[in-house]
Coordinates of C-alpha atoms in Angstrom, one line a residue:
Chain A
X640 CA -12.5 -109.8 79.8
X641 CA -10.1 -111.9 77.7
X642 CA -6.7 -110.4 77.0
X643 CA -5.3 -107.3 78.7
X644 CA -8.0 -104.7 78.8
X645 CA -7.1 -101.2 77.8
X646 CA -7.4 -98.2 80.0
X647 CA -10.5 -97.2 78.2
X648 CA -12.2 -100.4 78.8
X649 CA -11.4 -100.2 82.5
X650 CA -12.8 -96.7 82.5
X651 CA -16.0 -97.8 80.8
X652 CA -16.4 -100.8 83.1
X653 CA -15.8 -98.6 86.1
X654 CA -18.5 -96.2 85.1
X655 CA -20.9 -99.0 84.5
X656 CA -20.3 -100.7 87.8
X657 CA -20.5 -97.4 89.8
X658 CA -23.8 -96.6 88.2
X659 CA -25.6 -99.9 88.4
X660 CA -24.1 -102.2 91.0
X661 CA -23.0 -100.0 93.9
X662 CA -25.1 -98.7 96.7
X663 CA -24.4 -95.2 97.7
X664 CA -24.2 -93.4 101.0
X665 CA -24.2 -89.7 102.0
X666 CA -20.8 -88.1 101.4
X667 CA -20.9 -85.9 104.5
X668 CA -21.6 -88.8 106.7
X669 CA -18.7 -90.7 105.3
X670 CA -16.3 -87.7 105.6
X671 CA -17.4 -86.9 109.1
X672 CA -17.0 -90.6 110.2
X673 CA -13.5 -90.8 108.8
X674 CA -12.7 -87.5 110.3
X675 CA -13.8 -88.4 113.8
X676 CA -11.9 -91.7 113.4
X677 CA -8.7 -89.8 112.7
X678 CA -9.2 -87.3 115.5
X679 CA -9.9 -90.1 118.0
X680 CA -6.7 -91.9 116.9
X681 CA -4.8 -88.7 117.4
X682 CA -6.2 -88.4 120.9
X683 CA -5.5 -92.0 121.8
X684 CA -2.0 -92.3 120.5
X685 CA -0.8 -88.7 120.7
X686 CA 2.0 -89.6 118.3
X687 CA 1.4 -88.9 114.7
X688 CA 3.7 -91.5 113.2
X689 CA 1.8 -94.1 115.3
X690 CA -1.5 -92.7 114.0
X691 CA -0.1 -93.2 110.5
X692 CA 0.7 -96.8 111.3
X693 CA -2.7 -97.4 112.7
X694 CA -4.5 -95.9 109.7
X695 CA -2.4 -98.1 107.4
X696 CA -3.1 -101.2 109.5
X697 CA -6.8 -100.5 109.4
X698 CA -6.6 -99.9 105.7
X699 CA -4.8 -103.2 105.3
X700 CA -7.6 -105.1 107.1
X701 CA -10.2 -103.3 104.9
X702 CA -8.3 -104.0 101.7
X703 CA -8.1 -107.7 102.4
X704 CA -11.9 -107.9 102.4
X705 CA -12.6 -105.2 99.9
X706 CA -10.8 -107.1 97.2
X707 CA -13.3 -109.8 97.2
X708 CA -16.1 -107.4 96.8
X709 CA -14.2 -105.7 94.0
X710 CA -13.6 -108.9 92.1
X711 CA -17.1 -110.0 92.5
X712 CA -18.6 -106.8 91.3
X713 CA -16.3 -106.0 88.5
X714 CA -15.9 -109.5 87.2
X715 CA -12.4 -108.9 85.8
X716 CA -9.9 -111.7 85.4
X717 CA -6.2 -111.7 86.2
X718 CA -4.1 -108.7 85.3
X719 CA -1.3 -109.8 82.9
X720 CA 1.1 -107.0 83.8
X721 CA 1.6 -104.6 86.7
X722 CA 0.6 -101.9 84.3
X723 CA -2.9 -103.4 84.1
X724 CA -3.0 -103.6 87.9
X725 CA -2.4 -99.9 88.1
X726 CA -5.1 -99.1 85.7
X727 CA -7.5 -101.5 87.4
X728 CA -6.8 -99.9 90.7
X729 CA -7.3 -96.4 89.5
X730 CA -10.2 -96.7 87.1
X731 CA -12.1 -99.6 88.6
X732 CA -11.2 -99.8 92.2
X733 CA -11.2 -96.2 93.3
X734 CA -14.1 -95.5 90.9
X735 CA -16.3 -98.2 92.4
X736 CA -15.7 -97.3 96.0
X737 CA -15.2 -93.6 96.0
X738 CA -16.2 -92.4 92.5
X739 CA -12.8 -90.9 91.9
X740 CA -10.2 -91.9 89.4
X741 CA -6.7 -90.9 90.5
X742 CA -4.1 -90.6 87.6
X743 CA -1.5 -93.2 87.1
X744 CA 1.9 -91.6 86.5
X745 CA 5.6 -91.5 87.2
X746 CA 6.4 -95.1 86.2
X747 CA 9.8 -96.2 87.1
X748 CA 12.1 -97.6 84.4
X749 CA 11.6 -101.2 85.5
X750 CA 7.9 -100.7 85.5
X751 CA 7.6 -101.9 89.1
X752 CA 6.7 -98.6 90.6
X753 CA 4.1 -96.0 89.9
X754 CA 2.3 -93.1 91.4
X755 CA -1.3 -92.4 92.0
X756 CA -2.1 -88.7 91.8
X757 CA -5.4 -87.6 93.3
X758 CA -7.0 -84.4 92.2
X759 CA -9.9 -84.9 94.5
X760 CA -10.1 -86.7 97.8
X761 CA -13.5 -87.3 99.4
X762 CA -12.0 -88.0 102.8
X763 CA -10.6 -84.5 103.1
X764 CA -13.7 -82.3 102.5
X765 CA -13.6 -79.5 105.0
X766 CA -10.4 -80.8 106.7
X767 CA -7.7 -78.5 107.7
X768 CA -4.8 -79.9 109.6
X769 CA -3.7 -78.2 112.8
X770 CA -0.1 -77.0 113.3
X771 CA 1.0 -79.9 115.3
X772 CA -0.4 -82.5 112.9
X773 CA 1.6 -80.8 110.1
X774 CA 4.8 -80.8 112.1
X775 CA 4.1 -84.4 113.4
X776 CA 4.0 -85.7 109.9
X777 CA 0.4 -86.9 109.8
X778 CA -0.7 -88.5 106.5
X779 CA -4.4 -87.9 106.9
X780 CA -5.5 -90.3 104.2
X781 CA -3.1 -93.0 105.1
X782 CA -5.9 -95.5 105.1
X783 CA -5.6 -95.6 101.3
X784 CA -2.0 -97.0 101.6
X785 CA -3.2 -99.8 103.8
X786 CA -6.2 -100.6 101.6
X787 CA -4.0 -100.9 98.5
X788 CA -1.4 -103.1 100.3
X789 CA -4.1 -105.4 101.7
X790 CA -6.0 -105.8 98.5
X791 CA -3.0 -106.4 96.3
X792 CA -1.6 -108.9 98.7
X793 CA -4.7 -111.0 98.4
X794 CA -4.1 -111.2 94.7
X795 CA -0.5 -112.3 95.2
X796 CA 1.3 -109.1 94.9
X797 CA 3.4 -107.7 97.7
X798 CA 3.6 -104.0 97.5
X799 CA 4.9 -101.0 99.5
X800 CA 2.6 -98.0 99.4
X801 CA 3.6 -94.6 100.8
X802 CA 2.3 -91.1 100.6
X803 CA 4.7 -88.8 98.8
X804 CA 2.8 -85.5 99.1
X805 CA -0.6 -84.3 100.3
X806 CA -2.6 -81.2 99.5
X807 CA -3.6 -81.0 103.1
X808 CA 0.0 -80.4 104.1
X809 CA 0.3 -77.6 101.6
X810 CA 1.9 -79.6 98.8
X811 CA 0.8 -79.1 95.2
X812 CA -0.7 -82.5 94.8
X813 CA -1.8 -85.6 96.7
X814 CA 0.4 -88.5 95.5
X815 CA 0.8 -92.1 96.7
X816 CA 3.8 -94.2 95.5
X817 CA 3.1 -97.9 94.9
X818 CA 6.0 -100.2 94.6
X819 CA 5.9 -103.8 93.6
X820 CA 8.2 -105.9 95.8
X821 CA 7.4 -109.3 94.4
X822 CA 4.7 -111.6 93.2
X823 CA 3.7 -114.1 95.9
X824 CA 3.6 -117.6 94.7
X825 CA 1.9 -120.5 96.4
X826 CA 3.6 -120.0 99.6
X827 CA 1.8 -118.9 102.8
X828 CA 2.2 -115.1 103.2
X829 CA 4.3 -113.9 106.1
X830 CA 2.2 -113.7 109.2
X831 CA 0.7 -110.2 109.3
X832 CA -1.3 -109.4 112.3
Chain B
X442 CA -21.4 -45.9 98.3
X443 CA -24.4 -46.4 100.4
X444 CA -24.3 -49.1 103.0
X445 CA -21.2 -50.9 104.1
X446 CA -20.6 -53.9 106.3
X447 CA -18.4 -52.7 109.1
X448 CA -18.1 -55.8 111.0
X449 CA -19.0 -59.5 111.1
X450 CA -19.0 -61.2 114.4
X451 CA -19.7 -64.8 115.5
X452 CA -20.7 -65.7 119.0
X453 CA -20.8 -69.2 120.4
X454 CA -23.6 -71.0 122.2
X455 CA -22.1 -70.2 125.5
X456 CA -21.9 -66.5 124.5
X457 CA -18.2 -66.8 124.0
X458 CA -16.7 -64.8 121.1
X459 CA -15.9 -67.1 118.2
X460 CA -14.7 -64.6 115.6
X461 CA -14.8 -61.0 114.8
X462 CA -13.7 -59.2 111.7
X463 CA -13.6 -55.4 111.4
X464 CA -13.9 -54.2 107.9
X465 CA -14.0 -50.5 108.6
X466 CA -11.3 -48.1 109.7
X467 CA -13.7 -45.7 111.4
X468 CA -13.9 -47.6 114.6
X469 CA -11.4 -49.7 116.5
X470 CA -12.0 -53.5 117.0
X471 CA -12.8 -52.9 120.6
X472 CA -15.9 -50.9 119.8
X473 CA -17.2 -53.8 117.7
X474 CA -16.5 -56.2 120.5
X475 CA -18.7 -54.1 122.7
X476 CA -21.4 -54.0 120.1
X477 CA -21.3 -57.7 119.6
X478 CA -21.5 -58.3 123.3
X479 CA -24.5 -55.9 123.7
X480 CA -26.1 -57.8 120.8
X481 CA -26.2 -60.9 122.8
X482 CA -28.6 -59.4 125.3
X483 CA -30.8 -58.1 122.6
X484 CA -30.9 -61.5 120.8
X485 CA -31.7 -63.3 124.0
X486 CA -34.5 -60.9 124.7
X487 CA -35.9 -61.3 121.2
X488 CA -35.8 -65.1 121.4
X489 CA -37.3 -65.2 124.9
X490 CA -40.2 -63.0 124.1
X491 CA -41.2 -64.7 120.9
X492 CA -41.0 -68.5 121.3
X493 CA -42.9 -68.9 118.1
X494 CA -40.0 -67.3 116.3
X495 CA -39.2 -69.8 113.6
X496 CA -36.9 -67.7 111.6
X497 CA -33.1 -67.8 112.0
X498 CA -32.9 -64.3 110.8
X499 CA -33.7 -61.9 113.6
X500 CA -33.6 -58.6 111.6
X501 CA -32.5 -55.3 113.0
X502 CA -31.5 -55.7 116.6
X503 CA -30.8 -52.1 117.3
X504 CA -29.3 -49.0 115.9
X505 CA -26.8 -46.4 117.2
X506 CA -25.4 -43.2 115.8
X507 CA -24.3 -44.3 112.4
X508 CA -24.5 -48.1 112.8
X509 CA -27.2 -50.7 112.4
X510 CA -26.8 -54.1 114.0
X511 CA -28.4 -57.2 112.5
X512 CA -28.7 -60.6 114.1
X513 CA -29.1 -64.2 113.2
X514 CA -29.2 -67.2 115.5
X515 CA -28.9 -70.9 114.5
X516 CA -30.9 -73.6 116.3
X517 CA -27.7 -74.6 118.0
X518 CA -27.6 -71.1 119.6
X519 CA -24.6 -69.9 117.6
X520 CA -25.2 -66.2 116.9
X521 CA -24.0 -64.1 113.9
X522 CA -23.9 -60.3 114.2
X523 CA -23.4 -58.0 111.2
X524 CA -22.8 -54.3 111.8
X525 CA -23.6 -52.0 109.0
X526 CA -22.9 -48.4 108.6
X527 CA -26.0 -46.6 107.5
X528 CA -25.5 -43.6 105.2
X529 CA -28.5 -43.9 102.9
X530 CA -32.1 -45.1 103.4
X531 CA -32.9 -48.7 102.7
X532 CA -31.2 -51.9 103.6
X533 CA -33.2 -54.8 102.2
X534 CA -34.0 -57.7 104.5
X535 CA -33.4 -60.1 101.6
X536 CA -29.8 -58.8 101.2
X537 CA -29.1 -59.2 104.9
X538 CA -30.5 -62.7 104.8
X539 CA -28.2 -63.6 101.9
X540 CA -25.2 -62.4 103.8
X541 CA -26.2 -64.4 106.9
X542 CA -26.7 -67.5 104.8
X543 CA -23.1 -67.1 103.5
X544 CA -21.8 -66.7 106.9
X545 CA -23.7 -69.7 108.0
X546 CA -22.2 -71.7 105.1
X547 CA -18.7 -70.6 106.1
X548 CA -19.4 -71.6 109.7
X549 CA -20.7 -75.0 108.5
X550 CA -17.5 -75.7 106.6
X551 CA -15.5 -74.8 109.6
X552 CA -17.6 -77.1 111.9
X553 CA -17.2 -80.0 109.6
X554 CA -13.4 -80.0 110.0
X555 CA -12.8 -82.9 112.4
X556 CA -9.9 -81.1 114.0
X557 CA -12.0 -78.2 115.1
X558 CA -12.9 -78.5 118.7
X559 CA -16.5 -77.3 119.1
X560 CA -16.4 -77.1 122.9
X561 CA -13.2 -75.1 123.2
X562 CA -13.8 -71.5 124.1
X563 CA -11.1 -70.3 121.8
X564 CA -11.8 -68.3 118.8
X565 CA -11.7 -69.7 115.2
X566 CA -8.3 -69.4 113.6
X567 CA -8.7 -71.5 110.5
X568 CA -7.3 -69.9 107.3
X569 CA -10.2 -71.1 105.1
X570 CA -12.8 -69.6 107.5
X571 CA -11.0 -66.3 107.8
X572 CA -10.7 -66.1 104.1
X573 CA -14.4 -66.9 103.6
X574 CA -15.5 -64.2 106.0
X575 CA -13.1 -61.8 104.4
X576 CA -14.6 -62.6 101.0
X577 CA -18.2 -62.1 102.2
X578 CA -17.4 -58.6 103.6
X579 CA -15.3 -57.5 100.7
X580 CA -17.9 -58.7 98.1
X581 CA -20.7 -57.0 99.9
X582 CA -18.8 -53.8 100.2
X583 CA -17.5 -53.7 96.7
X584 CA -20.9 -53.4 95.2
X585 CA -22.1 -49.8 94.8
X586 CA -25.4 -50.7 96.4
X587 CA -26.4 -53.5 98.7
X588 CA -27.5 -55.8 95.9
X589 CA -26.0 -59.2 96.2

């Protein structure tokens, strides 16, 4: 890939990588595993905002490692603009690992914030949140936020990712807001443990 | 209108009531609770007497005045009971099996919800599940005959 690839090129590359270079596992197994993980966290911490934090932290650890796999398999070079990053995340990243392509939308005027809108979410098959999870503010798929933050940090972007809405909570759509804080230069990133 | 599903009941593996839906207005819920409870005995008898019973579908368990009771038990000992009001002759096994398969599907979706506690003795109160059972009953009853 030479200069900024277009969204279409990302899409085509994503399809190709998904078809040929990715080993697949059973969807139910994956969903059930994540489900029991969340339920266990809920039992252990009993506080939904703490569970959200833990999910995000786990995602962060996953993201830091996942980015290497992503770069190796997709073979793409550096993104020139944040816009390309967004497209790469949605059409390559999510496609390769989950076979979904969330829509990139709601760009802010300074082009430093965007939303990912999911019309399907493999983590939430069969899931119904109980009353107290709804009241307690649980973001069931919060692991995505962590994965994005961890992965992007490894390619020198510090971002803030938060859930805006979730179909599981009765909202119309599942949306994550991604905000670029700054590009990290050659400095050592602030200790994150 | 020939045959109608009057009630769908689910019974857990410890013979605890999981869910009961009364579609008719001829009998009160309580009557169907009794029927479902009686069915447990019949099912256990059937299963005990025929250990080579490989089929989940148990067929007609018993019949009373105007009602026929059909049973189905999963390998995990969860029992489904469907009570049908019999006004005309034939209810096809194939139709009943289809209904039970749909109930089984709805139950599967419910079980896969990580927040559903399998061991709790409480009955199911998930909206999706209630809706699914409702749909099964309504669809079956809205056909003029029992063809699904």
